[in-house]
Structures are given as C-alpha cells and as structure tokens.
Amino acid sequence: MDETRAVPTPARHDENFWNAVMTPVEPAWSEPGDDDSFAMDEKVLDAVRALAERISTRALAYRTADEPFDAALKAAPDVQLATLRALYEAKRSVDRLAESAATAAGRSGASYSQLGAAWGGIKRQSARLKWPHAVVKRSAGESVPLRYAGGSAVIHHDPGVDAWWYTATAANRQEEESEAVHGTPAEAIARATEFLLTHARPAPRESA
C-alpha cells in the first residue's frame, strides 16, 4: 500500500523512535474485510466457549463425574444459556478494553471525532458521551491521569527541567516511577502505557 511507504519505521533503539510512535499515522487503519470479521468471530467464540464450559452447571457435573463433555452436549439449552452468559462477559471485556484504548489515544492527542470514527463511525458527541474522560483539556504543566490495561498512571510535569515523568501501578500490582526525562506529555503517556500493557495480567488472588 502506498500509505505504508510514508510511515517511518525506526527501531526501538533509534533516537527518533518515540517521536515516530507519537506522531499519528493517517489513515490509522484499513477497513477489515469479511474474512477478518469471520476470523474475529472464531477467536471470540473460542474464548466464549471456554468460559461457558467453566461456568456451565452441566459441564461441571460431567467434570465431577469424571466423564468427557461430548460436543453434542453444547446443544443443551442450559449450556447455550451459559454460552449467552459468557458472551455477556465478552461484551464487558470489549467495553473495558475499548475504554482503555480510547483513553490512551485521547490522552495522547486523538480527538473525539477520531475516536468516534474508530468506533464504527459514531458521531463526535456520541464518542464524548461514551468515553467522557478520554479527551481532556489541560493547561501546560497539569498532571494527566490515565487508566489502561487494568492499571493506572499519572503523568506529571517537572518545571525545573521542563520535562515529563510518570508514576504507574499496573494490573499485576507492579509499580514504576520514571525519571523526568520525557520531552513531551505524549512521550511520557506512551512509556506509561507500555509499562501498563507489559504488566497487564492481574496478580493471582491470595488464598484465604
């Protein structure tokens, strides 16, 4: 594609890496085709079926009896209800992930018009209602809160060195505080987002 030739592709160690990362690419995506959509359906269905089998009362009975759960049992109405419940959880996951992506994009400079376009072409006003805190107007030097991948961060400005830094707590409870070395808030947001995504898996719950 001609658009890809204009997109810079510096390696991570390149001094221009973060500047390139935080410079928006237009268009940001290409429209998925039917094959892409069907492939997504299959991936979602795999995840939903796995959850449905974990929460299904009938499947639990088979596991307790140490009997194999035959594929034909998925036709049972109660198993389909468990599947429907699992699909609801999948929808909640999508909503949480969408809010994280919208917030990360908005705090890094994307507008509500761009967020709405990415979310199936909804209007700017609808995007603002859906993610009211994704795009914030802030004065220079104001701290920027961010939630992403189950964790949170705050981007701060150090006026003494005119640089930005962040504190972050990830979903797995790992914490990080950066040095005030980032030249722009967008770069600090990108680094904080990278940390939160790297440590996105929640820590296991402690047994009572």
JSON list of C-alpha atoms in Angstrom, two decimals:
[
{"chain": "A", "resi": 1, "resn": "MET", "atom": "CA", "xyz": [0.00, 0.00, 0.00]},
{"chain": "A", "resi": 2, "resn": "ASP", "atom": "CA", "xyz": [1.20, 3.48, -0.83]},
{"chain": "A", "resi": 3, "resn": "GLU", "atom": "CA", "xyz": [0.31, 4.77, 2.65]},
{"chain": "A", "resi": 4, "resn": "THR", "atom": "CA", "xyz": [2.76, 2.40, 4.33]},
{"chain": "A", "resi": 5, "resn": "ARG", "atom": "CA", "xyz": [5.72, 3.80, 2.42]},
{"chain": "A", "resi": 6, "resn": "ALA", "atom": "CA", "xyz": [5.28, 7.14, 4.20]},
{"chain": "A", "resi": 7, "resn": "VAL", "atom": "CA", "xyz": [5.17, 5.60, 7.68]},
{"chain": "A", "resi": 8, "resn": "PRO", "atom": "CA", "xyz": [8.54, 5.81, 9.48]},
{"chain": "A", "resi": 9, "resn": "THR", "atom": "CA", "xyz": [9.66, 2.50, 10.99]},
{"chain": "A", "resi": 10, "resn": "PRO", "atom": "CA", "xyz": [12.59, 3.26, 13.35]},
{"chain": "A", "resi": 11, "resn": "ALA", "atom": "CA", "xyz": [13.86, 0.50, 15.63]},
{"chain": "A", "resi": 12, "resn": "ARG", "atom": "CA", "xyz": [13.34, 0.80, 19.39]},
{"chain": "A", "resi": 13, "resn": "HIS", "atom": "CA", "xyz": [16.93, 1.92, 19.98]},
{"chain": "A", "resi": 14, "resn": "ASP", "atom": "CA", "xyz": [16.65, 4.70, 17.39]},
{"chain": "A", "resi": 15, "resn": "GLU", "atom": "CA", "xyz": [16.68, 8.21, 18.91]},
{"chain": "A", "resi": 16, "resn": "ASN", "atom": "CA", "xyz": [13.63, 9.10, 16.80]},
{"chain": "A", "resi": 17, "resn": "PHE", "atom": "CA", "xyz": [11.61, 6.08, 17.93]},
{"chain": "A", "resi": 18, "resn": "TRP", "atom": "CA", "xyz": [9.26, 7.80, 20.40]},
{"chain": "A", "resi": 19, "resn": "ASN", "atom": "CA", "xyz": [8.80, 10.83, 18.21]},
{"chain": "A", "resi": 20, "resn": "ALA", "atom": "CA", "xyz": [7.69, 8.50, 15.42]},
{"chain": "A", "resi": 21, "resn": "VAL", "atom": "CA", "xyz": [5.47, 6.48, 17.76]},
{"chain": "A", "resi": 22, "resn": "MET", "atom": "CA", "xyz": [3.60, 9.54, 18.98]},
{"chain": "A", "resi": 23, "resn": "THR", "atom": "CA", "xyz": [3.11, 11.08, 15.53]},
{"chain": "A", "resi": 24, "resn": "PRO", "atom": "CA", "xyz": [-0.32, 9.88, 14.32]},
{"chain": "A", "resi": 25, "resn": "VAL", "atom": "CA", "xyz": [-0.45, 7.92, 11.07]},
{"chain": "A", "resi": 26, "resn": "GLU", "atom": "CA", "xyz": [-3.26, 8.71, 8.64]},
{"chain": "A", "resi": 27, "resn": "PRO", "atom": "CA", "xyz": [-5.25, 6.70, 7.91]},
{"chain": "A", "resi": 28, "resn": "ALA", "atom": "CA", "xyz": [-4.87, 4.96, 11.25]},
{"chain": "A", "resi": 29, "resn": "TRP", "atom": "CA", "xyz": [-6.34, 1.67, 9.96]},
{"chain": "A", "resi": 30, "resn": "SER", "atom": "CA", "xyz": [-7.73, -0.06, 6.89]},
{"chain": "A", "resi": 31, "resn": "GLU", "atom": "CA", "xyz": [-11.28, -1.36, 6.97]},
{"chain": "A", "resi": 32, "resn": "PRO", "atom": "CA", "xyz": [-11.46, -5.04, 7.94]},
{"chain": "A", "resi": 33, "resn": "GLY", "atom": "CA", "xyz": [-12.89, -7.35, 5.30]},
{"chain": "A", "resi": 34, "resn": "ASP", "atom": "CA", "xyz": [-15.37, -10.17, 5.72]},
{"chain": "A", "resi": 35, "resn": "ASP", "atom": "CA", "xyz": [-12.57, -12.69, 6.20]},
{"chain": "A", "resi": 36, "resn": "ASP", "atom": "CA", "xyz": [-11.14, -10.55, 9.02]},
{"chain": "A", "resi": 37, "resn": "SER", "atom": "CA", "xyz": [-14.56, -10.33, 10.68]},
{"chain": "A", "resi": 38, "resn": "PHE", "atom": "CA", "xyz": [-15.19, -14.07, 10.42]},
{"chain": "A", "resi": 39, "resn": "ALA", "atom": "CA", "xyz": [-11.74, -14.82, 11.82]},
{"chain": "A", "resi": 40, "resn": "MET", "atom": "CA", "xyz": [-12.52, -12.50, 14.74]},
{"chain": "A", "resi": 41, "resn": "ASP", "atom": "CA", "xyz": [-15.82, -14.32, 15.33]},
{"chain": "A", "resi": 42, "resn": "GLU", "atom": "CA", "xyz": [-13.95, -17.61, 15.56]},
{"chain": "A", "resi": 43, "resn": "LYS", "atom": "CA", "xyz": [-11.44, -16.24, 18.08]},
{"chain": "A", "resi": 44, "resn": "VAL", "atom": "CA", "xyz": [-14.19, -14.71, 20.21]},
{"chain": "A", "resi": 45, "resn": "LEU", "atom": "CA", "xyz": [-16.24, -17.92, 20.05]},
{"chain": "A", "resi": 46, "resn": "ASP", "atom": "CA", "xyz": [-13.24, -19.97, 21.18]},
{"chain": "A", "resi": 47, "resn": "ALA", "atom": "CA", "xyz": [-12.82, -17.74, 24.24]},
{"chain": "A", "resi": 48, "resn": "VAL", "atom": "CA", "xyz": [-16.57, -17.70, 24.97]},
{"chain": "A", "resi": 49, "resn": "ARG", "atom": "CA", "xyz": [-16.91, -21.47, 24.71]},
{"chain": "A", "resi": 50, "resn": "ALA", "atom": "CA", "xyz": [-14.00, -21.96, 27.08]},
{"chain": "A", "resi": 51, "resn": "LEU", "atom": "CA", "xyz": [-15.66, -19.68, 29.65]},
{"chain": "A", "resi": 52, "resn": "ALA", "atom": "CA", "xyz": [-19.09, -21.24, 29.09]},
{"chain": "A", "resi": 53, "resn": "GLU", "atom": "CA", "xyz": [-17.69, -24.70, 29.80]},
{"chain": "A", "resi": 54, "resn": "ARG", "atom": "CA", "xyz": [-16.09, -23.44, 33.01]},
{"chain": "A", "resi": 55, "resn": "ILE", "atom": "CA", "xyz": [-19.32, -21.89, 34.31]},
{"chain": "A", "resi": 56, "resn": "SER", "atom": "CA", "xyz": [-21.87, -24.39, 32.93]},
{"chain": "A", "resi": 57, "resn": "THR", "atom": "CA", "xyz": [-23.61, -26.41, 35.64]},
{"chain": "A", "resi": 58, "resn": "ARG", "atom": "CA", "xyz": [-23.96, -29.36, 33.28]},
{"chain": "A", "resi": 59, "resn": "ALA", "atom": "CA", "xyz": [-20.29, -29.24, 32.31]},
{"chain": "A", "resi": 60, "resn": "LEU", "atom": "CA", "xyz": [-19.36, -29.11, 35.99]},
{"chain": "A", "resi": 61, "resn": "ALA", "atom": "CA", "xyz": [-21.46, -32.22, 36.63]},
{"chain": "A", "resi": 62, "resn": "TYR", "atom": "CA", "xyz": [-19.60, -34.06, 33.88]},
{"chain": "A", "resi": 63, "resn": "ARG", "atom": "CA", "xyz": [-16.24, -32.99, 35.30]},
{"chain": "A", "resi": 64, "resn": "THR", "atom": "CA", "xyz": [-17.29, -34.07, 38.77]},
{"chain": "A", "resi": 65, "resn": "ALA", "atom": "CA", "xyz": [-18.34, -37.45, 37.39]},
{"chain": "A", "resi": 66, "resn": "ASP", "atom": "CA", "xyz": [-15.04, -37.65, 35.52]},
{"chain": "A", "resi": 67, "resn": "GLU", "atom": "CA", "xyz": [-16.94, -38.08, 32.27]},
{"chain": "A", "resi": 68, "resn": "PRO", "atom": "CA", "xyz": [-15.96, -36.47, 28.94]},
{"chain": "A", "resi": 69, "resn": "PHE", "atom": "CA", "xyz": [-18.06, -33.48, 27.91]},
{"chain": "A", "resi": 70, "resn": "ASP", "atom": "CA", "xyz": [-19.22, -34.55, 24.45]},
{"chain": "A", "resi": 71, "resn": "ALA", "atom": "CA", "xyz": [-19.51, -31.79, 21.84]},
{"chain": "A", "resi": 72, "resn": "ALA", "atom": "CA", "xyz": [-23.18, -32.72, 21.33]},
{"chain": "A", "resi": 73, "resn": "LEU", "atom": "CA", "xyz": [-23.89, -31.52, 24.87]},
{"chain": "A", "resi": 74, "resn": "LYS", "atom": "CA", "xyz": [-23.32, -27.95, 23.69]},
{"chain": "A", "resi": 75, "resn": "ALA", "atom": "CA", "xyz": [-26.78, -28.14, 22.11]},
{"chain": "A", "resi": 76, "resn": "ALA", "atom": "CA", "xyz": [-28.41, -28.36, 25.55]},
{"chain": "A", "resi": 77, "resn": "PRO", "atom": "CA", "xyz": [-30.46, -25.22, 26.30]},
{"chain": "A", "resi": 78, "resn": "ASP", "atom": "CA", "xyz": [-28.77, -24.73, 29.67]},
{"chain": "A", "resi": 79, "resn": "VAL", "atom": "CA", "xyz": [-25.34, -24.89, 28.02]},
{"chain": "A", "resi": 80, "resn": "GLN", "atom": "CA", "xyz": [-26.49, -22.32, 25.49]},
{"chain": "A", "resi": 81, "resn": "LEU", "atom": "CA", "xyz": [-27.62, -20.12, 28.38]},
{"chain": "A", "resi": 82, "resn": "ALA", "atom": "CA", "xyz": [-24.15, -20.48, 29.90]},
{"chain": "A", "resi": 83, "resn": "THR", "atom": "CA", "xyz": [-22.76, -19.52, 26.48]},
{"chain": "A", "resi": 84, "resn": "LEU", "atom": "CA", "xyz": [-25.01, -16.46, 26.42]},
{"chain": "A", "resi": 85, "resn": "ARG", "atom": "CA", "xyz": [-23.73, -15.50, 29.88]},
{"chain": "A", "resi": 86, "resn": "ALA", "atom": "CA", "xyz": [-20.17, -15.93, 28.63]},
{"chain": "A", "resi": 87, "resn": "LEU", "atom": "CA", "xyz": [-20.96, -13.70, 25.64]},
{"chain": "A", "resi": 88, "resn": "TYR", "atom": "CA", "xyz": [-22.13, -11.02, 28.05]},
{"chain": "A", "resi": 89, "resn": "GLU", "atom": "CA", "xyz": [-18.78, -11.25, 29.81]},
{"chain": "A", "resi": 90, "resn": "ALA", "atom": "CA", "xyz": [-17.07, -10.95, 26.42]},
{"chain": "A", "resi": 91, "resn": "LYS", "atom": "CA", "xyz": [-19.05, -7.76, 25.77]},
{"chain": "A", "resi": 92, "resn": "ARG", "atom": "CA", "xyz": [-17.94, -6.37, 29.13]},
{"chain": "A", "resi": 93, "resn": "SER", "atom": "CA", "xyz": [-14.34, -7.21, 28.26]},
{"chain": "A", "resi": 94, "resn": "VAL", "atom": "CA", "xyz": [-14.70, -5.38, 24.94]},
{"chain": "A", "resi": 95, "resn": "ASP", "atom": "CA", "xyz": [-16.16, -2.34, 26.71]},
{"chain": "A", "resi": 96, "resn": "ARG", "atom": "CA", "xyz": [-13.29, -2.27, 29.22]},
{"chain": "A", "resi": 97, "resn": "LEU", "atom": "CA", "xyz": [-10.65, -2.66, 26.52]},
{"chain": "A", "resi": 98, "resn": "ALA", "atom": "CA", "xyz": [-12.33, -0.04, 24.33]},
{"chain": "A", "resi": 99, "resn": "GLU", "atom": "CA", "xyz": [-12.32, 2.45, 27.19]},
{"chain": "A", "resi": 100, "resn": "SER", "atom": "CA", "xyz": [-8.62, 1.77, 27.77]},
{"chain": "A", "resi": 101, "resn": "ALA", "atom": "CA", "xyz": [-7.76, 2.22, 24.09]},
{"chain": "A", "resi": 102, "resn": "ALA", "atom": "CA", "xyz": [-9.91, 5.36, 23.77]},
{"chain": "A", "resi": 103, "resn": "THR", "atom": "CA", "xyz": [-8.35, 6.89, 26.88]},
{"chain": "A", "resi": 104, "resn": "ALA", "atom": "CA", "xyz": [-4.80, 6.13, 25.78]},
{"chain": "A", "resi": 105, "resn": "ALA", "atom": "CA", "xyz": [-5.50, 7.58, 22.34]},
{"chain": "A", "resi": 106, "resn": "GLY", "atom": "CA", "xyz": [-7.34, 10.61, 23.68]},
{"chain": "A", "resi": 107, "resn": "ARG", "atom": "CA", "xyz": [-4.73, 11.46, 26.29]},
{"chain": "A", "resi": 108, "resn": "SER", "atom": "CA", "xyz": [-2.10, 11.23, 23.56]},
{"chain": "A", "resi": 109, "resn": "GLY", "atom": "CA", "xyz": [-3.84, 13.76, 21.34]},
{"chain": "A", "resi": 110, "resn": "ALA", "atom": "CA", "xyz": [-6.65, 11.99, 19.47]},
{"chain": "A", "resi": 111, "resn": "SER", "atom": "CA", "xyz": [-9.91, 13.91, 19.19]},
{"chain": "A", "resi": 112, "resn": "TYR", "atom": "CA", "xyz": [-13.43, 12.70, 19.89]},
{"chain": "A", "resi": 113, "resn": "SER", "atom": "CA", "xyz": [-14.05, 12.83, 16.14]},
{"chain": "A", "resi": 114, "resn": "GLN", "atom": "CA", "xyz": [-11.21, 10.37, 15.63]},
{"chain": "A", "resi": 115, "resn": "LEU", "atom": "CA", "xyz": [-12.38, 8.14, 18.48]},
{"chain": "A", "resi": 116, "resn": "GLY", "atom": "CA", "xyz": [-15.88, 8.09, 17.03]},
{"chain": "A", "resi": 117, "resn": "ALA", "atom": "CA", "xyz": [-14.59, 7.23, 13.57]},
{"chain": "A", "resi": 118, "resn": "ALA", "atom": "CA", "xyz": [-12.62, 4.32, 15.00]},
{"chain": "A", "resi": 119, "resn": "TRP", "atom": "CA", "xyz": [-15.68, 3.08, 16.92]},
{"chain": "A", "resi": 120, "resn": "GLY", "atom": "CA", "xyz": [-17.71, 2.26, 13.82]},
{"chain": "A", "resi": 121, "resn": "GLY", "atom": "CA", "xyz": [-18.23, 5.85, 12.71]},
{"chain": "A", "resi": 122, "resn": "ILE", "atom": "CA", "xyz": [-20.26, 7.21, 15.61]},
{"chain": "A", "resi": 123, "resn": "LYS", "atom": "CA", "xyz": [-20.54, 10.97, 15.92]},
{"chain": "A", "resi": 124, "resn": "ARG", "atom": "CA", "xyz": [-18.19, 13.09, 17.99]},
{"chain": "A", "resi": 125, "resn": "GLN", "atom": "CA", "xyz": [-20.90, 13.82, 20.55]},
{"chain": "A", "resi": 126, "resn": "SER", "atom": "CA", "xyz": [-21.64, 10.12, 20.95]},
{"chain": "A", "resi": 127, "resn": "ALA", "atom": "CA", "xyz": [-17.95, 9.35, 21.45]},
{"chain": "A", "resi": 128, "resn": "ARG", "atom": "CA", "xyz": [-17.78, 12.04, 24.16]},
{"chain": "A", "resi": 129, "resn": "LEU", "atom": "CA", "xyz": [-20.79, 10.52, 25.91]},
{"chain": "A", "resi": 130, "resn": "LYS", "atom": "CA", "xyz": [-19.33, 7.02, 25.66]},
{"chain": "A", "resi": 131, "resn": "TRP", "atom": "CA", "xyz": [-15.86, 7.99, 26.96]},
{"chain": "A", "resi": 132, "resn": "PRO", "atom": "CA", "xyz": [-16.35, 11.30, 28.78]},
{"chain": "A", "resi": 133, "resn": "HIS", "atom": "CA", "xyz": [-12.86, 11.31, 30.30]},
{"chain": "A", "resi": 134, "resn": "ALA", "atom": "CA", "xyz": [-10.86, 10.11, 27.29]},
{"chain": "A", "resi": 135, "resn": "VAL", "atom": "CA", "xyz": [-10.00, 13.56, 25.92]},
{"chain": "A", "resi": 136, "resn": "VAL", "atom": "CA", "xyz": [-9.19, 16.27, 28.44]},
{"chain": "A", "resi": 137, "resn": "LYS", "atom": "CA", "xyz": [-8.28, 19.89, 28.04]},
{"chain": "A", "resi": 138, "resn": "ARG", "atom": "CA", "xyz": [-5.40, 20.72, 30.31]},
{"chain": "A", "resi": 139, "resn": "SER", "atom": "CA", "xyz": [-3.14, 23.65, 30.88]},
{"chain": "A", "resi": 140, "resn": "ALA", "atom": "CA", "xyz": [0.61, 23.36, 30.45]},
{"chain": "A", "resi": 141, "resn": "GLY", "atom": "CA", "xyz": [2.18, 21.54, 33.35]},
{"chain": "A", "resi": 142, "resn": "GLU", "atom": "CA", "xyz": [-1.07, 19.97, 34.59]},
{"chain": "A", "resi": 143, "resn": "SER", "atom": "CA", "xyz": [-0.92, 16.32, 35.64]},
{"chain": "A", "resi": 144, "resn": "VAL", "atom": "CA", "xyz": [-2.65, 13.86, 33.33]},
{"chain": "A", "resi": 145, "resn": "PRO", "atom": "CA", "xyz": [-4.39, 10.77, 34.79]},
{"chain": "A", "resi": 146, "resn": "LEU", "atom": "CA", "xyz": [-4.50, 7.60, 32.69]},
{"chain": "A", "resi": 147, "resn": "ARG", "atom": "CA", "xyz": [-6.14, 4.20, 33.06]},
{"chain": "A", "resi": 148, "resn": "TYR", "atom": "CA", "xyz": [-5.10, 1.37, 30.77]},
{"chain": "A", "resi": 149, "resn": "ALA", "atom": "CA", "xyz": [-4.99, -2.45, 30.74]},
{"chain": "A", "resi": 150, "resn": "GLY", "atom": "CA", "xyz": [-6.37, -2.67, 34.26]},
{"chain": "A", "resi": 151, "resn": "GLY", "atom": "CA", "xyz": [-3.78, -0.30, 35.74]},
{"chain": "A", "resi": 152, "resn": "SER", "atom": "CA", "xyz": [-3.42, 3.43, 36.22]},
{"chain": "A", "resi": 153, "resn": "ALA", "atom": "CA", "xyz": [-0.80, 6.12, 35.84]},
{"chain": "A", "resi": 154, "resn": "VAL", "atom": "CA", "xyz": [-0.40, 9.85, 36.36]},
{"chain": "A", "resi": 155, "resn": "ILE", "atom": "CA", "xyz": [1.73, 11.94, 34.04]},
{"chain": "A", "resi": 156, "resn": "HIS", "atom": "CA", "xyz": [3.50, 14.84, 35.77]},
{"chain": "A", "resi": 157, "resn": "HIS", "atom": "CA", "xyz": [5.44, 17.86, 34.58]},
{"chain": "A", "resi": 158, "resn": "ASP", "atom": "CA", "xyz": [8.69, 18.94, 36.24]},
{"chain": "A", "resi": 159, "resn": "PRO", "atom": "CA", "xyz": [9.02, 22.68, 35.58]},
{"chain": "A", "resi": 160, "resn": "GLY", "atom": "CA", "xyz": [12.58, 22.69, 36.88]},
{"chain": "A", "resi": 161, "resn": "VAL", "atom": "CA", "xyz": [13.84, 20.73, 33.89]},
{"chain": "A", "resi": 162, "resn": "ASP", "atom": "CA", "xyz": [10.79, 21.30, 31.64]},
{"chain": "A", "resi": 163, "resn": "ALA", "atom": "CA", "xyz": [10.30, 17.57, 31.23]},
{"chain": "A", "resi": 164, "resn": "TRP", "atom": "CA", "xyz": [7.61, 14.99, 31.92]},
{"chain": "A", "resi": 165, "resn": "TRP", "atom": "CA", "xyz": [7.60, 11.88, 34.10]},
{"chain": "A", "resi": 166, "resn": "TYR", "atom": "CA", "xyz": [5.05, 9.35, 35.34]},
{"chain": "A", "resi": 167, "resn": "THR", "atom": "CA", "xyz": [4.06, 7.13, 38.23]},
{"chain": "A", "resi": 168, "resn": "ALA", "atom": "CA", "xyz": [2.21, 3.93, 37.37]},
{"chain": "A", "resi": 169, "resn": "THR", "atom": "CA", "xyz": [0.62, 0.95, 39.08]},
{"chain": "A", "resi": 170, "resn": "ALA", "atom": "CA", "xyz": [-0.13, -1.96, 36.75]},
{"chain": "A", "resi": 171, "resn": "ALA", "atom": "CA", "xyz": [-2.84, -4.61, 36.99]},
{"chain": "A", "resi": 172, "resn": "ASN", "atom": "CA", "xyz": [-0.37, -7.09, 38.46]},
{"chain": "A", "resi": 173, "resn": "ARG", "atom": "CA", "xyz": [0.45, -4.52, 41.21]},
{"chain": "A", "resi": 174, "resn": "GLN", "atom": "CA", "xyz": [3.87, -3.73, 39.79]},
{"chain": "A", "resi": 175, "resn": "GLU", "atom": "CA", "xyz": [4.78, -0.07, 40.27]},
{"chain": "A", "resi": 176, "resn": "GLU", "atom": "CA", "xyz": [7.09, 2.21, 38.35]},
{"chain": "A", "resi": 177, "resn": "GLU", "atom": "CA", "xyz": [8.21, 5.82, 38.68]},
{"chain": "A", "resi": 178, "resn": "SER", "atom": "CA", "xyz": [10.13, 7.24, 35.76]},
{"chain": "A", "resi": 179, "resn": "GLU", "atom": "CA", "xyz": [12.76, 9.93, 35.68]},
{"chain": "A", "resi": 180, "resn": "ALA", "atom": "CA", "xyz": [11.79, 13.38, 34.41]},
{"chain": "A", "resi": 181, "resn": "VAL", "atom": "CA", "xyz": [13.35, 12.81, 31.00]},
{"chain": "A", "resi": 182, "resn": "HIS", "atom": "CA", "xyz": [10.43, 12.84, 28.58]},
{"chain": "A", "resi": 183, "resn": "GLY", "atom": "CA", "xyz": [10.29, 15.88, 26.36]},
{"chain": "A", "resi": 184, "resn": "THR", "atom": "CA", "xyz": [6.52, 15.84, 25.80]},
{"chain": "A", "resi": 185, "resn": "PRO", "atom": "CA", "xyz": [3.48, 14.57, 27.72]},
{"chain": "A", "resi": 186, "resn": "ALA", "atom": "CA", "xyz": [2.69, 12.31, 24.76]},
{"chain": "A", "resi": 187, "resn": "GLU", "atom": "CA", "xyz": [6.01, 10.51, 25.12]},
{"chain": "A", "resi": 188, "resn": "ALA", "atom": "CA", "xyz": [5.50, 10.06, 28.86]},
{"chain": "A", "resi": 189, "resn": "ILE", "atom": "CA", "xyz": [1.99, 8.72, 28.20]},
{"chain": "A", "resi": 190, "resn": "ALA", "atom": "CA", "xyz": [3.39, 6.27, 25.64]},
{"chain": "A", "resi": 191, "resn": "ARG", "atom": "CA", "xyz": [6.01, 4.99, 28.09]},
{"chain": "A", "resi": 192, "resn": "ALA", "atom": "CA", "xyz": [3.44, 4.66, 30.88]},
{"chain": "A", "resi": 193, "resn": "THR", "atom": "CA", "xyz": [1.04, 2.86, 28.54]},
{"chain": "A", "resi": 194, "resn": "GLU", "atom": "CA", "xyz": [3.81, 0.47, 27.51]},
{"chain": "A", "resi": 195, "resn": "PHE", "atom": "CA", "xyz": [4.52, -0.33, 31.17]},
{"chain": "A", "resi": 196, "resn": "LEU", "atom": "CA", "xyz": [0.83, -0.90, 31.98]},
{"chain": "A", "resi": 197, "resn": "LEU", "atom": "CA", "xyz": [0.40, -3.16, 28.95]},
{"chain": "A", "resi": 198, "resn": "THR", "atom": "CA", "xyz": [3.53, -5.16, 29.77]},
{"chain": "A", "resi": 199, "resn": "HIS", "atom": "CA", "xyz": [2.19, -5.85, 33.27]},
{"chain": "A", "resi": 200, "resn": "ALA", "atom": "CA", "xyz": [-1.48, -6.22, 32.34]},
{"chain": "A", "resi": 201, "resn": "ARG", "atom": "CA", "xyz": [-2.08, -9.65, 33.84]},
{"chain": "A", "resi": 202, "resn": "PRO", "atom": "CA", "xyz": [-3.61, -9.28, 37.32]},
{"chain": "A", "resi": 203, "resn": "ALA", "atom": "CA", "xyz": [-1.69, -10.82, 40.20]},
{"chain": "A", "resi": 204, "resn": "PRO", "atom": "CA", "xyz": [-3.21, -14.09, 41.47]},
{"chain": "A", "resi": 205, "resn": "ARG", "atom": "CA", "xyz": [-5.54, -13.71, 44.43]},
{"chain": "A", "resi": 206, "resn": "GLU", "atom": "CA", "xyz": [-4.16, -14.76, 47.75]},
{"chain": "A", "resi": 207, "resn": "SER", "atom": "CA", "xyz": [-5.90, -17.77, 49.23]},
{"chain": "A", "resi": 208, "resn": "ALA", "atom": "CA", "xyz": [-7.77, -17.24, 52.47]}
]
